Amino acid sequence: MEEQVIGYRPRMTDAGVRPTHTVSVINEKGETKQVEIAGELPLTIQVDGHEIVTLMTLGTQPELLALGYLRNQRLITEIENIESVRVDWSTESVSIQTKDGTGGQLQEKLTGRTVTTGCGQGTVFSCMIDGLYAVKLQPIALRQSQLSRLMKSLAPYNEIYRSAGAVHGCALCSDGNVEIFVEDVGRHNAADTIAGKMWLERISGRNKVFYSTGRLTSEIVMKAALMEIPAIISRSGITHMGLHLAQDLGMLMIARMKGDKFLIYNGQEHFIHDL
Amino acid sequence: MEEQVIGYRPRMTDAGVRPTHTVSVINEKGETKQVEIAGELPLTIQVDGHEIVTLMTLGTQPELLALGYLRNQRLITEIENIESVRVDWSTESVSIQTKDGTGGQLQEKLTGRTVTTGCGQGTVFSCMIDGLYAVKLQPIALRQSQLSRLMKSLAPYNEIYRSAGAVHGCALCSDGNVEIFVEDVGRHNAADTIAGKMWLERISGRNKVFYSTGRLTSEIVMKAALMEIPAIISRSGITHMGLHLAQDLGMLMIARMKGDKFLIYNGQEHFIHDL
């Protein structure tokens, strides 16, 4: 449905905060130094006045994070049903107003909570799992030359990580180019923020590649699948359940990507060694 | 209270699973290789038949993880109240039986859920926050020479990380020695597993140092505080809220620990540069 209704956007605040803070530290020599650290703020998501969850986030794109969270959790299915997205840091909350007042029925969906894994872990509700089984990924062929171009395109990103560390970066990429790059203290938040932007701007995940600096755990593979992205790449490692999901979903999975080195964990039939 | 009742232990299974799996991958040259990946299993915690949460874990010490989770969340206050801890991987669950059937009253405590940050993130219930305010940390003095010894003692650990990556390690340390070291796909799980062992064996966190390979976010600082550990060290960075909590709690906070280099973010008055 989305592609047909390009025009509509909910009314949204633009309440992003600066991602880093300068603090004074003492090093091993006893010298005082000024260093940057990453922000971390609680953001409580409320739909039609009903509290859904509180996320800990860098806070740079809270509106897109809230949208993407609701989208990836399949708590709201149509962007056209969202009237407004208002972030108020004084109450550390984002208030989403729907047109049909669906917020009242969300409570029953908020059962079967799963606390997911490690870096970029989050909370998965059963309705997200149901959404996952509805996903049919369309495999893409990825060339090693594209992958190599993509790694070069990604090099300039990860700004916050370079200055402050303690964040993860996720990217939506197409044919060697970075379309969206988001960093957050929670890798799951970075993925959800990308999903929010994709939802808002009707960007399809098909023929795209999802990149993460962090590990490919079950949750990140799930989120990529919910965004209909058929290929996932990480600089880091993977978990057994992340691999199982990628296998079930037919997702191309490449990890341990460092420079020109990488390992293909699943979907090698969709990968072309052309270098 | 704990110190007074050394003897009692709940009846427990010993259902730890092997942490890694060997899988076949294709590298950048098109060569097939065998590599290790970290396990990731869902474990649903049930207390007196009431479902509390599902964690994604490496699964090596599920009984201690469940105990530590309940302990750090302040859902059960006395180990003596726990009759048995039974893990059954066929149902991916751990069943905790209490003596007073407190499980029935836990549901109301399971409100005000917060999904915490990034690496080792988890879910924090309001009752945990209340527990946090009850904590009074007793500051310890840490010498640079002790810290240097500690780093040498930690070097041989992180086995799973070295073979498979995708895990974090946490340790309870005292005067340069590693008392407990736990790795998990979720850093919060590693911390909770340590808390479970401390609870079971009546090990106090006072005069101890908590070490993590991962970032010091608000959640990890909270967990260390709930274990009454007055000093926290990380090889990685910190977040702004992690620092704020350490400041409020008077916790010695050292991060970016690499070899003999490190940065003191809080509590330098408790640190002695003796090298």
Coordinates of C-alpha atoms in Angstrom, one line a residue:
Chain A
M1 CA 0.0 0.0 0.0
E2 CA 2.8 2.4 1.0
E3 CA 4.2 3.1 -2.5
Q4 CA 0.7 4.4 -3.6
V5 CA 0.5 7.2 -1.0
I6 CA 3.8 9.1 -1.2
G7 CA 2.4 12.4 0.0
Y8 CA 1.2 11.9 3.5
R9 CA 3.5 12.8 6.5
P10 CA 2.4 12.9 10.2
R11 CA 3.0 16.2 12.0
M12 CA 6.3 15.8 13.7
T13 CA 8.6 17.6 16.1
D14 CA 12.3 17.9 15.2
A15 CA 13.7 17.4 18.7
G16 CA 17.0 15.7 18.0
V17 CA 19.7 16.4 20.6
R18 CA 23.5 16.6 20.1
P19 CA 24.9 13.1 20.4
T20 CA 28.1 13.7 22.4
H21 CA 29.1 15.5 25.6
T22 CA 32.6 16.7 26.6
V23 CA 33.8 15.5 29.9
S24 CA 37.0 15.8 31.9
V25 CA 39.0 12.6 32.7
I26 CA 42.3 11.6 34.3
N27 CA 44.6 9.4 32.3
E28 CA 47.1 6.7 33.5
K29 CA 49.7 9.4 33.9
G30 CA 47.5 11.5 36.1
E31 CA 46.9 14.1 33.4
T32 CA 43.6 15.8 33.0
K33 CA 42.1 15.5 29.5
Q34 CA 38.8 16.5 27.8
V35 CA 37.1 13.7 25.9
E36 CA 33.8 13.1 24.2
I37 CA 31.2 10.6 25.5
A38 CA 28.0 9.4 23.8
G39 CA 24.7 10.7 25.1
E40 CA 22.1 8.2 26.5
L41 CA 18.5 9.4 27.2
P42 CA 15.3 7.6 28.1
L43 CA 12.5 8.0 25.6
T44 CA 9.1 6.7 26.6
I45 CA 6.9 5.9 23.6
Q46 CA 3.2 6.7 24.2
V47 CA 0.5 5.9 21.6
D48 CA -2.8 7.8 22.1
G49 CA -1.7 8.3 25.7
H50 CA -0.9 4.6 26.3
E51 CA 2.7 3.9 27.4
I52 CA 4.3 1.3 25.2
V53 CA 8.0 1.1 26.2
T54 CA 10.9 3.2 27.3
L55 CA 14.0 3.1 25.1
M56 CA 17.5 4.3 26.0
T57 CA 18.7 6.3 23.0
L58 CA 21.4 8.8 21.7
G59 CA 18.4 11.0 21.0
T60 CA 19.5 12.4 17.6
Q61 CA 16.3 11.3 15.7
P62 CA 13.7 10.4 18.3
E63 CA 10.7 10.9 16.0
L64 CA 12.1 8.4 13.4
L65 CA 13.1 6.0 16.2
A66 CA 9.6 6.0 17.6
L67 CA 8.1 5.5 14.2
G68 CA 10.5 2.7 13.3
Y69 CA 10.0 1.0 16.6
L70 CA 6.2 0.9 16.1
R71 CA 6.7 -0.2 12.5
N72 CA 9.2 -2.9 13.2
Q73 CA 7.2 -4.2 16.1
R74 CA 4.1 -4.2 13.8
L75 CA 2.2 -2.2 16.4
I76 CA 1.0 0.2 13.8
T77 CA 0.7 -1.0 10.2
E78 CA -0.1 2.2 8.2
I79 CA 1.8 5.5 8.4
E80 CA -1.4 7.2 7.2
N81 CA -3.0 6.2 10.5
I82 CA -0.4 8.4 12.4
E83 CA -1.7 11.9 13.0
S84 CA 1.4 13.3 14.9
V85 CA 4.7 12.4 16.5
R86 CA 5.6 14.8 19.3
V87 CA 8.9 14.5 21.3
D88 CA 9.1 16.3 24.6
W89 CA 12.4 15.9 26.4
S90 CA 11.2 17.6 29.5
T91 CA 9.0 14.5 30.1
E92 CA 11.5 12.2 28.2
S93 CA 8.6 11.0 26.0
V94 CA 7.4 10.9 22.5
S95 CA 3.6 11.1 22.1
I96 CA 2.1 9.4 19.0
Q97 CA -1.4 10.3 18.1
T98 CA -3.3 7.9 15.8
K99 CA -6.4 8.7 13.7
D100 CA -8.3 5.6 14.8
G101 CA -7.2 5.7 18.4
T102 CA -5.6 2.3 18.0
G103 CA -3.4 2.9 21.1
G104 CA -6.1 1.6 23.3
Q105 CA -5.9 -1.8 21.8
L106 CA -2.1 -2.1 21.8
Q107 CA -1.9 -3.3 25.4
E108 CA -3.0 -6.8 24.5
K109 CA -0.3 -6.9 21.7
L110 CA 2.3 -6.1 24.3
T111 CA 2.5 -9.6 25.7
G112 CA 5.1 -12.3 25.1
R113 CA 8.0 -9.9 25.6
T114 CA 11.5 -11.2 24.7
V115 CA 14.6 -9.4 25.8
T116 CA 17.0 -9.8 22.9
T117 CA 20.7 -10.2 22.7
G118 CA 23.8 -8.2 23.4
C119 CA 24.8 -5.2 21.3
G120 CA 21.7 -3.5 20.0
Q121 CA 19.4 -5.7 21.9
G122 CA 15.8 -4.6 22.5
T123 CA 12.4 -6.0 23.2
V124 CA 10.5 -8.1 20.8
F125 CA 6.8 -8.5 21.1
S126 CA 5.0 -11.6 19.7
C127 CA 3.2 -9.5 17.1
M128 CA 6.7 -8.7 15.7
I129 CA 7.3 -12.5 15.4
D130 CA 4.0 -12.9 13.6
G131 CA 5.0 -10.1 11.3
L132 CA 8.3 -11.9 10.6
Y133 CA 6.5 -15.0 9.3
A134 CA 4.6 -12.9 6.9
V135 CA 7.8 -11.6 5.3
K136 CA 8.9 -13.1 1.9
L137 CA 12.4 -11.9 1.0
Q138 CA 13.3 -11.4 -2.6
P139 CA 16.9 -12.5 -2.9
I140 CA 19.4 -10.2 -4.6
A141 CA 22.7 -11.0 -6.3
L142 CA 25.6 -9.2 -4.7
R143 CA 28.9 -8.8 -6.4
Q144 CA 32.2 -8.7 -4.6
S145 CA 33.0 -5.5 -6.5
Q146 CA 29.8 -3.9 -5.2
L147 CA 30.6 -5.0 -1.7
S148 CA 34.1 -3.5 -2.0
R149 CA 32.6 -0.2 -3.3
L150 CA 30.1 -0.2 -0.4
M151 CA 32.9 -0.7 2.2
K152 CA 34.7 2.4 0.7
S153 CA 31.4 4.4 0.8
L154 CA 30.9 3.4 4.5
A155 CA 34.4 4.5 5.5
P156 CA 33.6 8.2 6.2
Y157 CA 30.6 7.4 8.4
N158 CA 30.6 6.4 12.1
E159 CA 31.4 10.0 13.1
I160 CA 30.0 9.6 16.6
Y161 CA 31.8 6.4 17.2
R162 CA 35.1 7.9 16.2
S163 CA 34.7 10.9 18.5
A164 CA 33.0 9.2 21.5
G165 CA 32.8 5.4 20.9
A166 CA 30.0 3.6 22.7
V167 CA 27.7 3.7 19.7
H168 CA 26.8 1.3 16.9
G169 CA 26.1 2.3 13.3
C170 CA 23.6 0.8 10.9
A171 CA 23.1 1.6 7.3
L172 CA 20.7 1.0 4.4
C173 CA 22.7 0.6 1.3
S174 CA 22.0 0.1 -2.4
D175 CA 24.4 -0.9 -5.1
G176 CA 27.5 0.2 -3.3
N177 CA 26.0 3.5 -2.0
V178 CA 25.0 4.4 1.6
E179 CA 21.4 5.7 1.5
I180 CA 20.8 6.1 5.3
F181 CA 23.4 5.8 8.1
V182 CA 22.3 6.0 11.7
E183 CA 24.3 5.7 14.9
D184 CA 22.8 5.1 18.4
V185 CA 23.9 3.7 21.7
G186 CA 21.4 0.9 21.0
R187 CA 22.1 -0.9 17.7
H188 CA 18.4 -1.9 17.7
N189 CA 17.6 1.8 17.9
A190 CA 19.8 2.6 14.9
A191 CA 17.9 -0.1 12.9
D192 CA 14.5 1.1 14.1
T193 CA 15.4 4.7 13.2
I194 CA 16.3 3.5 9.6
A195 CA 13.0 1.7 9.5
G196 CA 11.2 4.9 10.6
K197 CA 12.8 6.9 7.8
M198 CA 12.0 4.2 5.3
W199 CA 8.4 4.1 6.5
L200 CA 8.0 7.9 6.4
E201 CA 9.7 8.3 2.9
R202 CA 8.2 5.1 1.4
I203 CA 11.7 3.6 0.8
S204 CA 11.5 -0.1 0.0
G205 CA 14.1 -2.5 1.5
R206 CA 14.0 -4.7 -1.5
N207 CA 17.2 -4.8 -3.5
K208 CA 18.9 -3.1 -0.6
V209 CA 21.7 -4.2 1.8
F210 CA 21.6 -3.7 5.5
Y211 CA 24.9 -2.9 7.2
S212 CA 25.7 -3.0 10.9
T213 CA 29.0 -2.3 12.8
G214 CA 27.6 -4.6 15.5
R215 CA 26.9 -8.3 15.7
L216 CA 24.3 -10.1 13.7
T217 CA 22.1 -11.5 16.5
S218 CA 18.6 -12.9 16.0
E219 CA 17.1 -9.4 16.6
I220 CA 19.0 -7.6 14.0
V221 CA 18.3 -10.3 11.4
M222 CA 14.6 -10.0 12.3
K223 CA 14.6 -6.3 11.9
A224 CA 16.3 -6.4 8.5
A225 CA 13.8 -9.0 7.4
L226 CA 10.9 -6.9 8.7
M227 CA 12.3 -4.1 6.5
E228 CA 12.3 -6.6 3.6
I229 CA 16.0 -6.3 3.2
P230 CA 17.4 -9.5 1.6
A231 CA 21.1 -9.0 2.5
I232 CA 22.9 -8.2 5.7
I233 CA 26.5 -7.3 6.4
S234 CA 28.5 -6.8 9.6
R235 CA 32.0 -5.8 10.5
S236 CA 31.5 -8.0 13.5
G237 CA 30.4 -11.6 14.1
I238 CA 27.1 -13.5 14.2
T239 CA 25.2 -15.7 16.6
H240 CA 23.8 -19.2 16.0
M241 CA 20.2 -18.0 16.1
G242 CA 21.0 -15.0 13.8
L243 CA 22.3 -17.6 11.3
H244 CA 19.3 -19.9 11.7
L245 CA 16.9 -17.0 11.0
A246 CA 19.0 -15.9 7.9
Q247 CA 18.8 -19.5 6.7
D248 CA 15.0 -19.7 7.2
L249 CA 14.5 -16.3 5.6
G250 CA 16.9 -16.9 2.7
M251 CA 18.9 -13.9 3.6
L252 CA 22.4 -13.3 2.3
M253 CA 24.6 -13.0 5.4
I254 CA 28.1 -11.6 5.4
A255 CA 30.1 -10.9 8.6
R256 CA 33.6 -10.3 9.8
M257 CA 33.9 -7.7 7.1
K258 CA 37.2 -5.9 7.5
G259 CA 38.7 -4.1 4.6
D260 CA 38.5 -6.6 1.7
K261 CA 38.2 -9.6 4.0
F262 CA 34.9 -11.1 4.9
L263 CA 33.1 -14.4 5.5
I264 CA 29.8 -15.4 3.9
Y265 CA 27.7 -17.3 6.5
N266 CA 24.6 -17.8 4.4
G267 CA 23.3 -17.3 0.8
Q268 CA 26.6 -17.7 -1.0
E269 CA 24.5 -18.7 -4.1
H270 CA 23.5 -15.0 -4.2
F271 CA 27.1 -13.8 -4.1
I272 CA 29.4 -13.3 -7.1
H273 CA 33.1 -13.4 -6.6
D274 CA 34.1 -11.0 -9.5
L275 CA 37.4 -9.7 -8.1
Chain B
M1 CA 21.1 -11.1 55.9
E2 CA 22.9 -13.2 53.3
E3 CA 26.1 -13.7 55.2
Q4 CA 24.3 -15.3 58.1
V5 CA 22.8 -18.2 56.1
I6 CA 25.7 -19.7 54.2
G7 CA 24.3 -23.3 54.0
Y8 CA 21.1 -23.1 52.0
R9 CA 21.0 -23.7 48.3
P10 CA 17.9 -24.2 46.1
R11 CA 17.7 -27.5 44.2
M12 CA 19.1 -26.7 40.8
T13 CA 19.5 -28.4 37.4
D14 CA 22.9 -28.1 35.7
A15 CA 21.7 -27.6 32.1
G16 CA 24.5 -25.4 30.7
V17 CA 25.1 -25.9 27.0
R18 CA 28.3 -25.6 24.9
P19 CA 28.7 -22.0 24.0
T20 CA 29.9 -22.3 20.3
H21 CA 29.0 -24.1 17.1
T22 CA 31.2 -24.9 14.1
V23 CA 29.8 -23.6 10.8
S24 CA 31.0 -23.6 7.3
V25 CA 31.6 -20.3 5.6
I26 CA 33.0 -19.0 2.3
N27 CA 35.8 -16.3 2.5
E28 CA 36.6 -13.4 0.1
K29 CA 38.7 -15.8 -2.0
G30 CA 35.8 -18.2 -2.4
E31 CA 37.5 -20.7 -0.1
T32 CA 35.3 -22.8 2.3
K33 CA 36.4 -22.5 5.9
Q34 CA 35.1 -23.9 9.3
V35 CA 34.6 -21.2 11.9
E36 CA 33.1 -21.0 15.4
I37 CA 30.0 -18.9 16.1
A38 CA 28.4 -18.1 19.5
G39 CA 25.2 -19.8 20.5
E40 CA 22.1 -17.8 21.2
L41 CA 19.1 -19.4 22.9
P42 CA 15.8 -18.1 24.3
L43 CA 15.3 -18.8 28.0
T44 CA 11.9 -17.9 29.5
I45 CA 12.0 -17.3 33.2
Q46 CA 8.9 -18.5 35.1
V47 CA 8.4 -18.0 38.8
D48 CA 5.8 -20.3 40.4
G49 CA 4.4 -20.8 36.9
H50 CA 4.1 -17.1 36.1
E51 CA 6.1 -16.0 33.0
I52 CA 8.4 -13.1 33.8
V53 CA 10.5 -12.5 30.7
T54 CA 12.4 -14.3 27.9
L55 CA 16.1 -13.7 27.7
M56 CA 18.4 -14.5 24.7
T57 CA 21.5 -16.1 26.1
L58 CA 24.6 -18.2 25.3
G59 CA 23.1 -20.7 27.7
T60 CA 26.2 -21.9 29.5
Q61 CA 24.9 -21.1 33.1
P62 CA 21.1 -20.7 32.7
E63 CA 20.4 -21.4 36.4
L64 CA 22.7 -18.7 37.6
L65 CA 21.5 -16.3 34.9
A66 CA 17.9 -16.8 36.1
L67 CA 18.8 -16.3 39.7
G68 CA 20.9 -13.2 39.0
Y69 CA 18.2 -11.7 36.8
L70 CA 15.6 -12.1 39.6
R71 CA 18.1 -10.8 42.2
N72 CA 19.2 -7.7 40.2
Q73 CA 15.7 -6.9 39.2
R74 CA 14.8 -7.2 43.0
L75 CA 11.9 -9.5 42.1
I76 CA 12.9 -12.0 44.8
T77 CA 14.9 -10.7 47.8
E78 CA 15.9 -13.8 49.7
I79 CA 17.7 -16.8 48.2
E80 CA 16.2 -18.8 51.1
N81 CA 12.8 -18.3 49.5
I82 CA 13.8 -20.2 46.4
E83 CA 12.9 -23.9 46.5
S84 CA 14.2 -24.9 43.1
V85 CA 15.6 -23.7 39.8
R86 CA 14.9 -26.1 36.9
V87 CA 16.0 -25.4 33.3
D88 CA 14.3 -27.4 30.5
W89 CA 15.8 -26.6 27.1
S90 CA 13.0 -28.7 25.4
T91 CA 10.6 -25.9 26.5
E92 CA 13.4 -23.2 26.4
S93 CA 12.4 -22.2 30.0
V94 CA 13.7 -22.1 33.5
S95 CA 11.1 -22.7 36.2
I96 CA 11.7 -21.1 39.6
Q97 CA 9.7 -22.5 42.5
T98 CA 9.5 -20.2 45.6
K99 CA 8.5 -21.3 49.1
D100 CA 6.0 -18.5 49.6
G101 CA 4.5 -18.6 46.1
T102 CA 5.5 -15.0 45.6
G103 CA 5.4 -15.5 41.8
G104 CA 1.7 -14.7 41.9
Q105 CA 2.4 -11.2 43.1
L106 CA 5.3 -10.4 40.7
Q107 CA 3.0 -9.4 37.8
E108 CA 2.3 -6.0 39.4
K109 CA 6.0 -5.4 39.8
L110 CA 6.6 -6.0 36.1
T111 CA 5.4 -2.5 35.1
G112 CA 7.4 0.5 34.0
R113 CA 9.6 -1.5 31.6
T114 CA 12.7 0.2 30.2
V115 CA 14.6 -1.2 27.3
T116 CA 18.2 -0.3 28.1
T117 CA 21.1 0.5 25.9
G118 CA 23.2 -1.2 23.3
C119 CA 25.7 -3.8 24.3
G120 CA 24.4 -5.9 27.1
Q121 CA 21.1 -4.1 27.2
G122 CA 18.2 -5.6 28.9
T123 CA 14.9 -4.7 30.5
V124 CA 14.8 -2.8 33.8
F125 CA 11.6 -2.8 35.9
S126 CA 10.7 0.0 38.2
C127 CA 11.4 -2.2 41.2
M128 CA 15.0 -2.4 40.1
I129 CA 15.2 1.4 40.1
D130 CA 13.7 1.5 43.6
G131 CA 16.4 -1.1 44.7
L132 CA 19.0 1.1 43.2
Y133 CA 18.1 4.1 45.4
A134 CA 18.4 1.8 48.4
V135 CA 22.1 1.1 47.5
K136 CA 24.9 2.8 49.5
L137 CA 28.2 2.0 48.0
Q138 CA 31.3 1.9 50.2
P139 CA 34.1 3.5 48.2
I140 CA 37.4 1.5 47.9
A141 CA 40.8 2.8 47.1
L142 CA 42.2 1.3 43.9
R143 CA 46.0 1.4 43.2
Q144 CA 47.3 1.7 39.6
S145 CA 49.6 -1.3 40.5
Q146 CA 46.5 -3.4 41.4
L147 CA 44.8 -2.3 38.2
S148 CA 47.8 -3.4 36.2
R149 CA 47.9 -6.8 38.0
L150 CA 44.2 -7.2 37.3
M151 CA 44.6 -6.5 33.6
K152 CA 47.3 -9.2 33.5
S153 CA 45.0 -11.6 35.3
L154 CA 42.1 -10.9 32.9
A155 CA 44.3 -11.6 29.8
P156 CA 43.7 -15.4 29.7
Y157 CA 39.9 -15.1 29.9
N158 CA 37.5 -14.2 27.0
E159 CA 37.9 -17.7 25.6
I160 CA 34.6 -17.7 23.8
Y161 CA 35.2 -14.3 22.3
R162 CA 38.6 -15.4 21.0
S163 CA 37.1 -18.4 19.3
A164 CA 33.7 -17.1 18.1
G165 CA 33.4 -13.4 18.9
A166 CA 29.9 -12.0 19.3
V167 CA 30.0 -12.2 23.1
H168 CA 30.9 -9.9 26.0
G169 CA 32.8 -10.8 29.1
C170 CA 32.1 -9.5 32.6
A171 CA 34.2 -10.2 35.7
L172 CA 34.0 -9.9 39.5
C173 CA 37.5 -9.0 40.6
S174 CA 39.3 -8.4 44.0
D175 CA 42.7 -7.0 44.6
G176 CA 44.1 -7.8 41.2
N177 CA 42.5 -11.3 41.0
V178 CA 39.6 -12.5 38.9
E179 CA 37.0 -14.2 41.1
I180 CA 34.3 -14.8 38.5
F181 CA 34.4 -14.4 34.8
V182 CA 31.3 -14.9 32.6
E183 CA 30.8 -14.5 28.9
D184 CA 27.4 -14.2 27.2
V185 CA 25.9 -12.9 24.0
G186 CA 24.1 -10.3 26.2
R187 CA 26.5 -8.4 28.5
H188 CA 23.6 -7.8 30.9
N189 CA 23.3 -11.6 31.0
A190 CA 26.9 -12.0 31.9
A191 CA 26.4 -9.4 34.7
D192 CA 23.3 -11.1 35.9
T193 CA 25.0 -14.6 35.9
I194 CA 27.7 -13.1 38.1
A195 CA 25.0 -11.7 40.4
G196 CA 23.4 -15.2 40.5
K197 CA 26.7 -16.8 41.6
M198 CA 27.3 -14.1 44.2
W199 CA 23.8 -14.5 45.6
L200 CA 24.0 -18.3 45.7
E201 CA 27.5 -18.3 47.3
R202 CA 26.9 -15.3 49.5
I203 CA 29.8 -13.4 47.9
S204 CA 29.7 -9.7 48.7
G205 CA 30.4 -7.1 46.1
R206 CA 31.9 -4.7 48.6
N207 CA 35.7 -4.1 48.1
K208 CA 35.3 -5.7 44.7
V209 CA 35.8 -4.4 41.1
F210 CA 33.4 -5.1 38.3
Y211 CA 35.1 -5.5 34.9
S212 CA 33.3 -5.5 31.5
T213 CA 34.7 -5.9 28.0
G214 CA 31.6 -3.8 26.8
R215 CA 30.5 -0.3 27.2
L216 CA 29.5 1.2 30.6
T217 CA 25.9 2.2 29.9
S218 CA 23.4 3.1 32.6
E219 CA 22.2 -0.5 32.8
I220 CA 25.7 -2.0 33.6
V221 CA 26.4 0.8 36.1
M222 CA 23.0 0.0 37.8
K223 CA 23.7 -3.7 37.9
A224 CA 27.2 -3.2 39.4
A225 CA 25.6 -0.9 42.0
L226 CA 22.8 -3.5 42.8
M227 CA 25.7 -5.9 43.4
E228 CA 27.2 -3.3 45.8
I229 CA 30.3 -3.1 43.7
P230 CA 32.0 0.3 44.2
A231 CA 34.3 0.3 41.2
I232 CA 33.7 -0.5 37.5
I233 CA 36.2 -0.9 34.7
S234 CA 35.7 -1.3 31.0
R235 CA 38.0 -2.0 28.0
S236 CA 35.4 0.0 26.0
G237 CA 33.8 3.5 26.4
I238 CA 31.0 4.9 28.5
T239 CA 27.7 6.8 28.0
H240 CA 26.6 10.0 29.5
M241 CA 23.9 8.4 31.7
G242 CA 26.3 5.7 32.8
L243 CA 28.6 8.5 34.0
H244 CA 25.8 10.4 35.7
L245 CA 24.8 7.2 37.6
A246 CA 28.4 6.5 38.6
Q247 CA 28.6 10.1 39.9
D248 CA 25.4 9.9 41.9
L249 CA 26.4 6.5 43.3
G250 CA 30.0 7.6 44.1
M251 CA 31.3 4.7 41.9
L252 CA 34.9 4.7 40.7
M253 CA 34.6 4.5 36.9
I254 CA 37.5 3.6 34.6
A255 CA 37.1 3.0 30.9
R256 CA 39.1 2.8 27.6
M257 CA 41.4 0.4 29.5
K258 CA 43.9 -1.0 27.0
G259 CA 47.1 -2.4 28.2
D260 CA 48.5 0.1 30.7
K261 CA 46.4 3.0 29.3
F262 CA 43.1 4.0 30.7
L263 CA 40.9 7.0 31.5
I264 CA 39.3 7.7 34.9
Y265 CA 35.8 9.1 34.3
N266 CA 34.6 9.3 37.9
G267 CA 36.0 8.8 41.5
Q268 CA 39.6 9.7 40.8
E269 CA 39.8 10.6 44.6
H270 CA 39.6 6.8 45.2
F271 CA 42.5 6.1 42.7
I272 CA 46.2 6.0 43.7
H273 CA 48.7 6.6 40.9
D274 CA 51.6 4.4 42.3
L275 CA 53.3 3.5 39.1

